[in-house]
């Protein structure tokens, strides 16, 4: 199969869909790879590195999209990209369609087969292609919170870990999954006072065992969430409903009960955000104030560390990408976990959570692939 890798064009996105090492794997499996000139510049991988790995360099994105049978990206296609997609072409990337009606409409109109990293599953019920970026985002969330707490950044002027004789910052993490766990690792490691809230008792037990008393866990009732949010200096929104819009767990009215210049970090912003007052921001302008509360809502947090992120992502996506390149649609038929990643196929939505979020009808992946 001919696989295309365009340069990412979302604002301040420096990751790349395939690293030179991954390109070498595709070529070794008999595939042709076409990489847009400069696609790897953000991770320090020049065109020569891709040429040495066996890729052909294309001057423009238009050329990549026109010749490729499968497009491998990182972020969701932008308007200038989805108009270049066509029926019979496979798109393999993060999509986060639930809150993004224009993109959904564009993918439906293109007729392409869109497979989303974030809804591919594994045998244990996990999301293996979302996990590496969740790990990165969880760790970055604490770095971002620490920076946003500084007085020079409009924060309250508190150090996350405190110092002897001065209490540390209090951090509330809503959601005990991959993002929440890695955020807790970072926060606890810095000496913060950390509480994780989750609605899964088995997960809370696992977190207690993992952290050996270094953090607190609470069952996430509405009352518990409100109490922890009001007491916190930092709140990390780390909830996930696979494929669907994130639930709103902190309302605007509740901001009045929070500490002045406390920080909200919404890691769920790609799925619409879990705070009512969240709106996407960029690395260049990452924060804003609502009712004297600092909001950090960067929609591509792992893009700030593209070297780490690109390699971690490629390690996870490579086996699935190779299967798609080698078998085409048959890979989706044969592998139920990869099939779970199918969100749009030949003009129809094939992910029920996306369809429900946008009040549209869905076709089951098996039915869509059979037609």
Short mmCIF file of C-alpha atoms in Angstrom, two decimals:
data_model
loop_
_atom_site.label_atom_id
_atom_site.label_comp_id
_atom_site.label_asym_id
_atom_site.label_seq_id
_atom_site.Cartn_x
_atom_site.Cartn_y
_atom_site.Cartn_z
CA UNK A 1 0.00 0.00 0.00
CA UNK A 2 1.08 3.59 -0.58
CA UNK A 3 1.09 5.40 2.78
CA UNK A 4 1.14 9.19 3.03
CA UNK A 5 2.42 11.35 5.89
CA UNK A 6 1.49 15.04 5.57
CA UNK A 7 3.02 17.75 7.72
CA UNK A 8 0.74 18.63 10.65
CA UNK A 9 -0.87 22.04 10.17
CA UNK A 10 -2.87 22.51 13.37
CA UNK A 11 -1.64 25.56 15.28
CA UNK A 12 1.55 24.76 17.23
CA UNK A 13 1.45 21.05 16.40
CA UNK A 14 4.97 19.68 15.99
CA UNK A 15 4.40 15.93 16.14
CA UNK A 16 4.55 13.70 13.08
CA UNK A 17 2.45 10.70 12.07
CA UNK A 18 5.37 8.43 11.27
CA UNK A 19 8.93 8.71 12.56
CA UNK A 20 11.81 7.58 10.33
CA UNK A 21 12.02 4.38 12.37
CA UNK A 22 8.35 3.63 11.62
CA UNK A 23 8.82 4.44 7.95
CA UNK A 24 11.60 1.88 7.84
CA UNK A 25 9.20 -0.73 9.26
CA UNK A 26 6.54 0.07 6.64
CA UNK A 27 9.10 -0.15 3.83
CA UNK A 28 10.45 -3.44 5.21
CA UNK A 29 6.91 -4.81 4.98
CA UNK A 30 6.74 -3.92 1.30
CA UNK A 31 4.85 -0.63 1.48
CA UNK A 32 5.64 2.67 -0.21
CA UNK A 33 5.75 5.74 2.05
CA UNK A 34 5.39 9.31 0.82
CA UNK A 35 6.30 12.02 3.36
CA UNK A 36 5.68 15.72 2.90
CA UNK A 37 8.80 17.84 2.93
CA UNK A 38 9.50 19.13 6.45
CA UNK A 39 6.97 16.82 8.13
CA UNK A 40 9.52 15.67 10.70
CA UNK A 41 11.18 19.01 11.39
CA UNK A 42 9.35 19.35 14.71
CA UNK A 43 11.06 16.25 16.10
CA UNK A 44 14.44 17.01 14.55
CA UNK A 45 13.99 14.44 11.76
CA UNK A 46 14.95 16.05 8.47
CA UNK A 47 13.98 14.91 4.99
CA UNK A 48 17.30 13.06 4.65
CA UNK A 49 16.37 10.85 7.62
CA UNK A 50 13.14 9.90 5.90
CA UNK A 51 14.87 9.29 2.58
CA UNK A 52 17.39 7.02 4.29
CA UNK A 53 14.51 5.13 5.88
CA UNK A 54 13.10 4.47 2.42
CA UNK A 55 10.47 7.19 2.03
CA UNK A 56 9.86 9.40 -0.97
CA UNK A 57 9.65 13.12 -0.23
CA UNK A 58 6.74 15.08 -1.68
CA UNK A 59 6.81 18.86 -1.91
CA UNK A 60 3.18 19.50 -0.97
CA UNK A 61 0.37 18.11 1.13
CA UNK A 62 -1.78 18.04 -1.98
CA UNK A 63 0.61 15.54 -3.57
CA UNK A 64 0.64 13.36 -0.44
CA UNK A 65 -3.16 13.22 -0.26
CA UNK A 66 -3.54 12.63 -3.99
CA UNK A 67 -1.22 9.62 -4.23
CA UNK A 68 -1.71 7.91 -0.85
CA UNK A 69 -4.10 5.05 -0.22
CA UNK A 70 -3.74 5.57 3.53
CA UNK A 71 -3.02 8.82 5.36
CA UNK A 72 -1.28 8.60 8.75
CA UNK A 73 -1.46 11.73 10.89
CA UNK A 74 -1.46 12.81 14.51
CA UNK A 75 -4.19 15.44 14.87
CA UNK A 76 -7.63 15.55 13.32
CA UNK A 77 -7.72 16.76 9.71
CA UNK A 78 -8.22 20.48 9.27
CA UNK A 79 -10.71 21.86 6.70
CA UNK A 80 -8.03 22.14 4.01
CA UNK A 81 -7.18 18.48 4.61
CA UNK A 82 -10.57 16.82 4.84
CA UNK A 83 -11.57 18.25 1.44
CA UNK A 84 -8.62 16.31 -0.02
CA UNK A 85 -9.78 12.97 1.38
CA UNK A 86 -11.66 10.64 -0.96
CA UNK A 87 -13.69 7.46 -1.01
CA UNK A 88 -11.56 4.35 -0.69
CA UNK A 89 -8.84 6.21 1.21
CA UNK A 90 -8.05 5.24 4.81
CA UNK A 91 -7.38 7.96 7.38
CA UNK A 92 -5.57 6.82 10.53
CA UNK A 93 -5.21 9.53 13.19
CA UNK A 94 -6.77 11.10 16.29
CA UNK A 95 -10.23 12.42 15.42
CA UNK A 96 -12.10 13.38 18.64
CA UNK A 97 -15.28 13.78 16.61
CA UNK A 98 -17.91 14.02 19.36
CA UNK A 99 -17.71 17.80 19.89
CA UNK A 100 -16.60 18.58 16.31
CA UNK A 101 -19.59 18.74 13.97
CA UNK A 102 -17.75 20.45 11.06
CA UNK A 103 -15.07 17.77 10.95
CA UNK A 104 -17.67 15.00 11.14
CA UNK A 105 -19.57 16.57 8.27
CA UNK A 106 -16.37 16.88 6.26
CA UNK A 107 -15.37 13.26 6.79
CA UNK A 108 -18.86 12.04 5.89
CA UNK A 109 -18.79 14.09 2.69
CA UNK A 110 -15.35 12.77 1.72
CA UNK A 111 -16.46 9.13 1.70
CA UNK A 112 -13.19 8.06 3.33
CA UNK A 113 -12.66 5.37 5.95
CA UNK A 114 -11.64 7.19 9.14
CA UNK A 115 -10.07 5.16 11.93
CA UNK A 116 -9.56 7.07 15.19
CA UNK A 117 -6.64 6.26 17.46
CA UNK A 118 -8.66 7.20 20.54
CA UNK A 119 -11.34 4.52 20.14
CA UNK A 120 -9.15 1.53 19.19
CA UNK A 121 -9.39 -0.95 22.06
CA UNK A 122 -7.41 -3.87 23.49
CA UNK A 123 -8.26 -7.21 25.07
CA UNK A 124 -8.30 -5.65 28.55
CA UNK A 125 -10.82 -2.94 27.71
CA UNK A 126 -8.13 -0.27 27.43
CA UNK A 127 -7.42 2.31 24.75
CA UNK A 128 -3.86 1.46 23.69
CA UNK A 129 -3.42 4.25 21.15
CA UNK A 130 -4.77 6.93 23.46
CA UNK A 131 -2.76 5.75 26.46
CA UNK A 132 0.68 7.11 25.47
CA UNK A 133 -0.65 10.60 24.85
CA UNK A 134 -2.69 10.39 28.05
CA UNK A 135 0.52 9.56 29.90
CA UNK A 136 2.23 12.59 28.40
CA UNK A 137 -0.77 14.88 28.97
CA UNK A 138 -1.16 13.77 32.57
CA UNK A 139 2.43 14.62 33.36
CA UNK A 140 2.32 17.88 31.42
CA UNK A 141 -0.87 18.87 33.26
CA UNK A 142 1.07 19.26 36.49
CA UNK A 143 3.88 21.18 34.80
CA UNK A 144 1.25 23.47 33.26
CA UNK A 145 -0.50 23.90 36.59
CA UNK A 146 2.73 24.80 38.32
CA UNK A 147 3.46 27.49 35.73
CA UNK A 148 -0.12 28.82 35.84
CA UNK A 149 0.01 29.14 39.64
CA UNK A 150 2.81 31.70 39.38
CA UNK A 151 1.89 35.30 40.10
CA UNK A 152 3.50 36.40 36.83
CA UNK A 153 1.02 34.10 35.00
CA UNK A 154 -2.03 35.51 36.85
CA UNK A 155 -1.99 32.67 39.36
CA UNK A 156 -2.22 32.90 43.14
CA UNK A 157 1.56 32.67 43.58
CA UNK A 158 1.84 29.27 45.24
CA UNK A 159 4.53 26.61 44.73
CA UNK A 160 3.14 23.14 44.03
CA UNK A 161 5.42 21.39 46.50
CA UNK A 162 5.65 24.12 49.12
CA UNK A 163 8.81 24.38 51.25
CA UNK A 164 9.59 23.42 54.86
CA UNK A 165 7.20 25.34 57.06
CA UNK A 166 4.88 26.33 54.19
CA UNK A 167 2.13 23.91 53.06
CA UNK A 168 2.18 22.59 49.48
CA UNK A 169 -0.51 23.27 46.91
CA UNK A 170 -3.62 21.14 47.13
CA UNK A 171 -4.34 19.27 43.86
CA UNK A 172 -7.68 17.63 43.03
CA UNK A 173 -7.68 15.22 40.09
CA UNK A 174 -11.08 14.25 38.70
CA UNK A 175 -10.68 10.88 36.98
CA UNK A 176 -8.40 8.05 38.00
CA UNK A 177 -7.52 6.68 34.55
CA UNK A 178 -4.25 7.03 32.67
CA UNK A 179 -4.24 10.84 32.68
CA UNK A 180 -5.21 11.07 36.33
CA UNK A 181 -2.69 8.47 37.43
CA UNK A 182 0.22 10.15 35.69
CA UNK A 183 -0.85 13.57 36.91
CA UNK A 184 -0.91 12.18 40.44
CA UNK A 185 2.58 10.70 39.99
CA UNK A 186 3.96 14.09 39.03
CA UNK A 187 2.06 16.06 41.66
CA UNK A 188 2.90 13.67 44.48
CA UNK A 189 6.51 13.53 43.33
CA UNK A 190 6.72 17.30 43.69
CA UNK A 191 5.27 17.09 47.19
CA UNK A 192 1.75 18.35 46.48
CA UNK A 193 -1.25 17.38 48.58
CA UNK A 194 -3.14 15.18 46.09
CA UNK A 195 -6.66 13.75 45.95
CA UNK A 196 -7.98 11.60 43.08
CA UNK A 197 -11.73 11.26 42.56
CA UNK A 198 -13.25 8.44 40.53
CA UNK A 199 -16.53 6.49 40.35
CA UNK A 200 -14.88 3.06 40.10
CA UNK A 201 -14.22 1.42 43.45
CA UNK A 202 -11.84 -1.16 41.92
CA UNK A 203 -9.88 1.71 40.37
CA UNK A 204 -9.73 3.57 43.67
CA UNK A 205 -8.46 0.42 45.39
CA UNK A 206 -5.80 0.02 42.71
CA UNK A 207 -4.72 3.64 43.15
CA UNK A 208 -4.49 3.18 46.92
CA UNK A 209 -2.24 0.17 46.37
CA UNK A 210 -0.17 2.00 43.75
CA UNK A 211 0.53 5.13 45.77
CA UNK A 212 0.86 3.47 49.18
CA UNK A 213 -0.80 6.31 51.08
CA UNK A 214 0.99 9.18 49.29
CA UNK A 215 -2.34 10.43 47.93
CA UNK A 216 -5.99 10.38 49.01
CA UNK A 217 -8.77 8.76 47.01
CA UNK A 218 -12.46 9.68 47.11
CA UNK A 219 -15.53 8.30 45.45
CA UNK A 220 -16.67 10.96 42.97
CA UNK A 221 -20.10 11.96 44.19
CA UNK A 222 -21.28 15.45 43.26
CA UNK A 223 -20.73 16.51 46.86
CA UNK A 224 -17.20 15.09 46.98
CA UNK A 225 -16.24 16.76 43.71
CA UNK A 226 -17.55 20.11 44.92
CA UNK A 227 -15.76 19.84 48.27
CA UNK A 228 -12.44 19.00 46.64
CA UNK A 229 -12.78 21.65 43.92
CA UNK A 230 -13.54 24.34 46.50
CA UNK A 231 -10.53 23.32 48.63
CA UNK A 232 -8.09 22.93 45.74
CA UNK A 233 -5.41 25.23 44.41
CA UNK A 234 -5.30 23.13 41.23
CA UNK A 235 -8.03 21.00 39.64
CA UNK A 236 -7.10 18.56 36.87
CA UNK A 237 -9.99 17.44 34.65
CA UNK A 238 -9.04 13.93 33.56
CA UNK A 239 -12.36 12.25 32.77
CA UNK A 240 -12.95 10.20 29.64
CA UNK A 241 -16.02 8.65 28.05
CA UNK A 242 -14.53 6.84 25.02
CA UNK A 243 -15.62 8.50 21.82
CA UNK A 244 -18.22 10.71 23.52
CA UNK A 245 -18.27 14.30 24.73
CA UNK A 246 -16.80 14.76 28.19
CA UNK A 247 -19.32 15.31 31.02
CA UNK A 248 -19.37 18.80 32.57
CA UNK A 249 -18.28 18.25 36.16
CA UNK A 250 -17.62 21.81 37.31
CA UNK A 251 -20.23 24.47 36.52
CA UNK A 252 -19.66 28.18 36.15
CA UNK A 253 -21.68 28.77 39.30
CA UNK A 254 -19.21 26.63 41.25
CA UNK A 255 -16.29 28.87 40.29
CA UNK A 256 -17.50 31.37 42.88
CA UNK A 257 -16.78 28.81 45.61
CA UNK A 258 -13.19 28.22 44.51
CA UNK A 259 -10.07 29.94 45.79
CA UNK A 260 -9.23 33.11 43.88
CA UNK A 261 -6.75 32.46 41.06
CA UNK A 262 -6.93 28.71 41.50
CA UNK A 263 -6.08 26.79 38.32
CA UNK A 264 -8.31 24.50 36.24
CA UNK A 265 -6.44 22.26 33.78
CA UNK A 266 -8.87 20.61 31.36
CA UNK A 267 -7.14 17.62 29.78
CA UNK A 268 -10.51 16.53 28.34
CA UNK A 269 -10.75 19.61 26.12
CA UNK A 270 -10.30 17.50 22.96
CA UNK A 271 -13.62 15.88 23.83
CA UNK A 272 -15.34 19.16 24.60
CA UNK A 273 -13.94 19.70 28.09
CA UNK A 274 -15.19 18.70 31.52
CA UNK A 275 -15.57 22.22 32.95
CA UNK A 276 -18.52 24.32 31.78
CA UNK A 277 -16.28 27.34 31.22
CA UNK A 278 -13.62 25.50 29.18
CA UNK A 279 -12.72 26.54 25.65
CA UNK A 280 -9.73 25.38 23.57
CA UNK A 281 -6.49 27.35 23.87
CA UNK A 282 -3.03 27.07 22.31
CA UNK A 283 0.50 26.73 23.66
CA UNK A 284 1.12 30.33 22.64
CA UNK A 285 -1.82 31.61 24.71
CA UNK A 286 -2.60 28.71 27.05
CA UNK A 287 -4.64 30.35 29.80
CA UNK A 288 -7.52 32.74 30.37
CA UNK A 289 -9.55 33.95 33.34
CA UNK A 290 -13.21 33.34 34.09
CA UNK A 291 -14.56 34.72 37.36
CA UNK A 292 -11.00 35.07 38.65
CA UNK A 293 -10.19 31.39 38.03
CA UNK A 294 -7.28 30.50 35.72
CA UNK A 295 -8.21 28.07 32.93
CA UNK A 296 -5.60 26.04 31.03
CA UNK A 297 -7.27 24.28 28.09
CA UNK A 298 -4.62 23.56 25.45
CA UNK A 299 -6.14 21.14 22.98
CA UNK A 300 -2.91 19.42 21.94
CA UNK A 301 -0.88 19.33 25.13
CA UNK A 302 1.50 16.53 24.01
CA UNK A 303 2.43 18.68 21.00
CA UNK A 304 4.61 20.73 23.37
CA UNK A 305 7.01 17.79 23.67
CA UNK A 306 6.87 16.39 20.13
CA UNK A 307 9.98 14.23 20.33
CA UNK A 308 8.73 12.26 23.31
CA UNK A 309 5.14 12.27 22.05
CA UNK A 310 5.82 11.23 18.46
CA UNK A 311 8.00 8.28 19.42
CA UNK A 312 5.60 7.13 22.16
CA UNK A 313 2.65 7.38 19.78
CA UNK A 314 4.44 5.55 16.97
CA UNK A 315 5.36 2.67 19.27
CA UNK A 316 1.66 2.18 19.97
CA UNK A 317 0.20 2.77 16.51
CA UNK A 318 2.77 0.87 14.43
CA UNK A 319 1.26 -2.66 14.65
CA UNK A 320 -2.23 -1.36 13.82
CA UNK A 321 -0.97 0.83 10.99
CA UNK A 322 0.96 -2.04 9.46
CA UNK A 323 -2.14 -4.22 9.63
CA UNK A 324 -4.19 -1.58 7.79
CA UNK A 325 -1.46 -1.13 5.19
CA UNK A 326 -1.09 -4.87 4.61
CA UNK A 327 -4.75 -5.90 4.68
CA UNK A 328 -6.75 -2.74 4.01
CA UNK A 329 -10.37 -2.99 5.14
CA UNK A 330 -9.90 -6.68 5.85
CA UNK A 331 -7.83 -5.66 8.89
CA UNK A 332 -10.94 -4.00 10.31
CA UNK A 333 -13.05 -7.05 9.61
CA UNK A 334 -10.59 -9.45 11.24
CA UNK A 335 -9.60 -7.43 14.32
CA UNK A 336 -12.46 -6.29 16.60
CA UNK A 337 -10.14 -3.99 18.53
CA UNK A 338 -9.01 -2.14 15.42
CA UNK A 339 -12.61 -2.15 14.17
CA UNK A 340 -13.60 -0.26 17.33
CA UNK A 341 -11.52 2.59 15.94
CA UNK A 342 -13.71 2.92 12.86
CA UNK A 343 -15.63 6.19 13.24
CA UNK A 344 -16.69 7.02 9.67
CA UNK A 345 -16.93 4.78 6.62
CA UNK A 346 -18.18 5.72 3.17
CA UNK A 347 -20.36 8.55 4.35
CA UNK A 348 -21.77 6.90 7.48
CA UNK A 349 -20.94 7.28 11.17
CA UNK A 350 -19.91 3.96 12.67
CA UNK A 351 -19.26 4.99 16.28
CA UNK A 352 -22.41 5.10 18.44
CA UNK A 353 -20.94 7.54 20.97
CA UNK A 354 -20.07 10.04 18.26
CA UNK A 355 -23.50 9.66 16.68
CA UNK A 356 -25.26 10.15 20.02
CA UNK A 357 -23.20 13.27 20.80
CA UNK A 358 -24.26 14.83 17.50
CA UNK A 359 -27.82 13.44 17.44
CA UNK A 360 -27.16 11.46 14.28
CA UNK A 361 -27.84 7.89 13.24
CA UNK A 362 -25.04 5.36 13.45
CA UNK A 363 -24.37 2.19 11.51
CA UNK A 364 -22.55 -0.61 13.29
CA UNK A 365 -19.00 -1.08 11.95
CA UNK A 366 -19.69 -4.69 10.97
CA UNK A 367 -22.70 -3.66 8.90
CA UNK A 368 -20.86 -0.75 7.28
CA UNK A 369 -17.91 -2.92 6.28
CA UNK A 370 -20.16 -5.62 4.90
CA UNK A 371 -21.99 -3.28 2.55
#
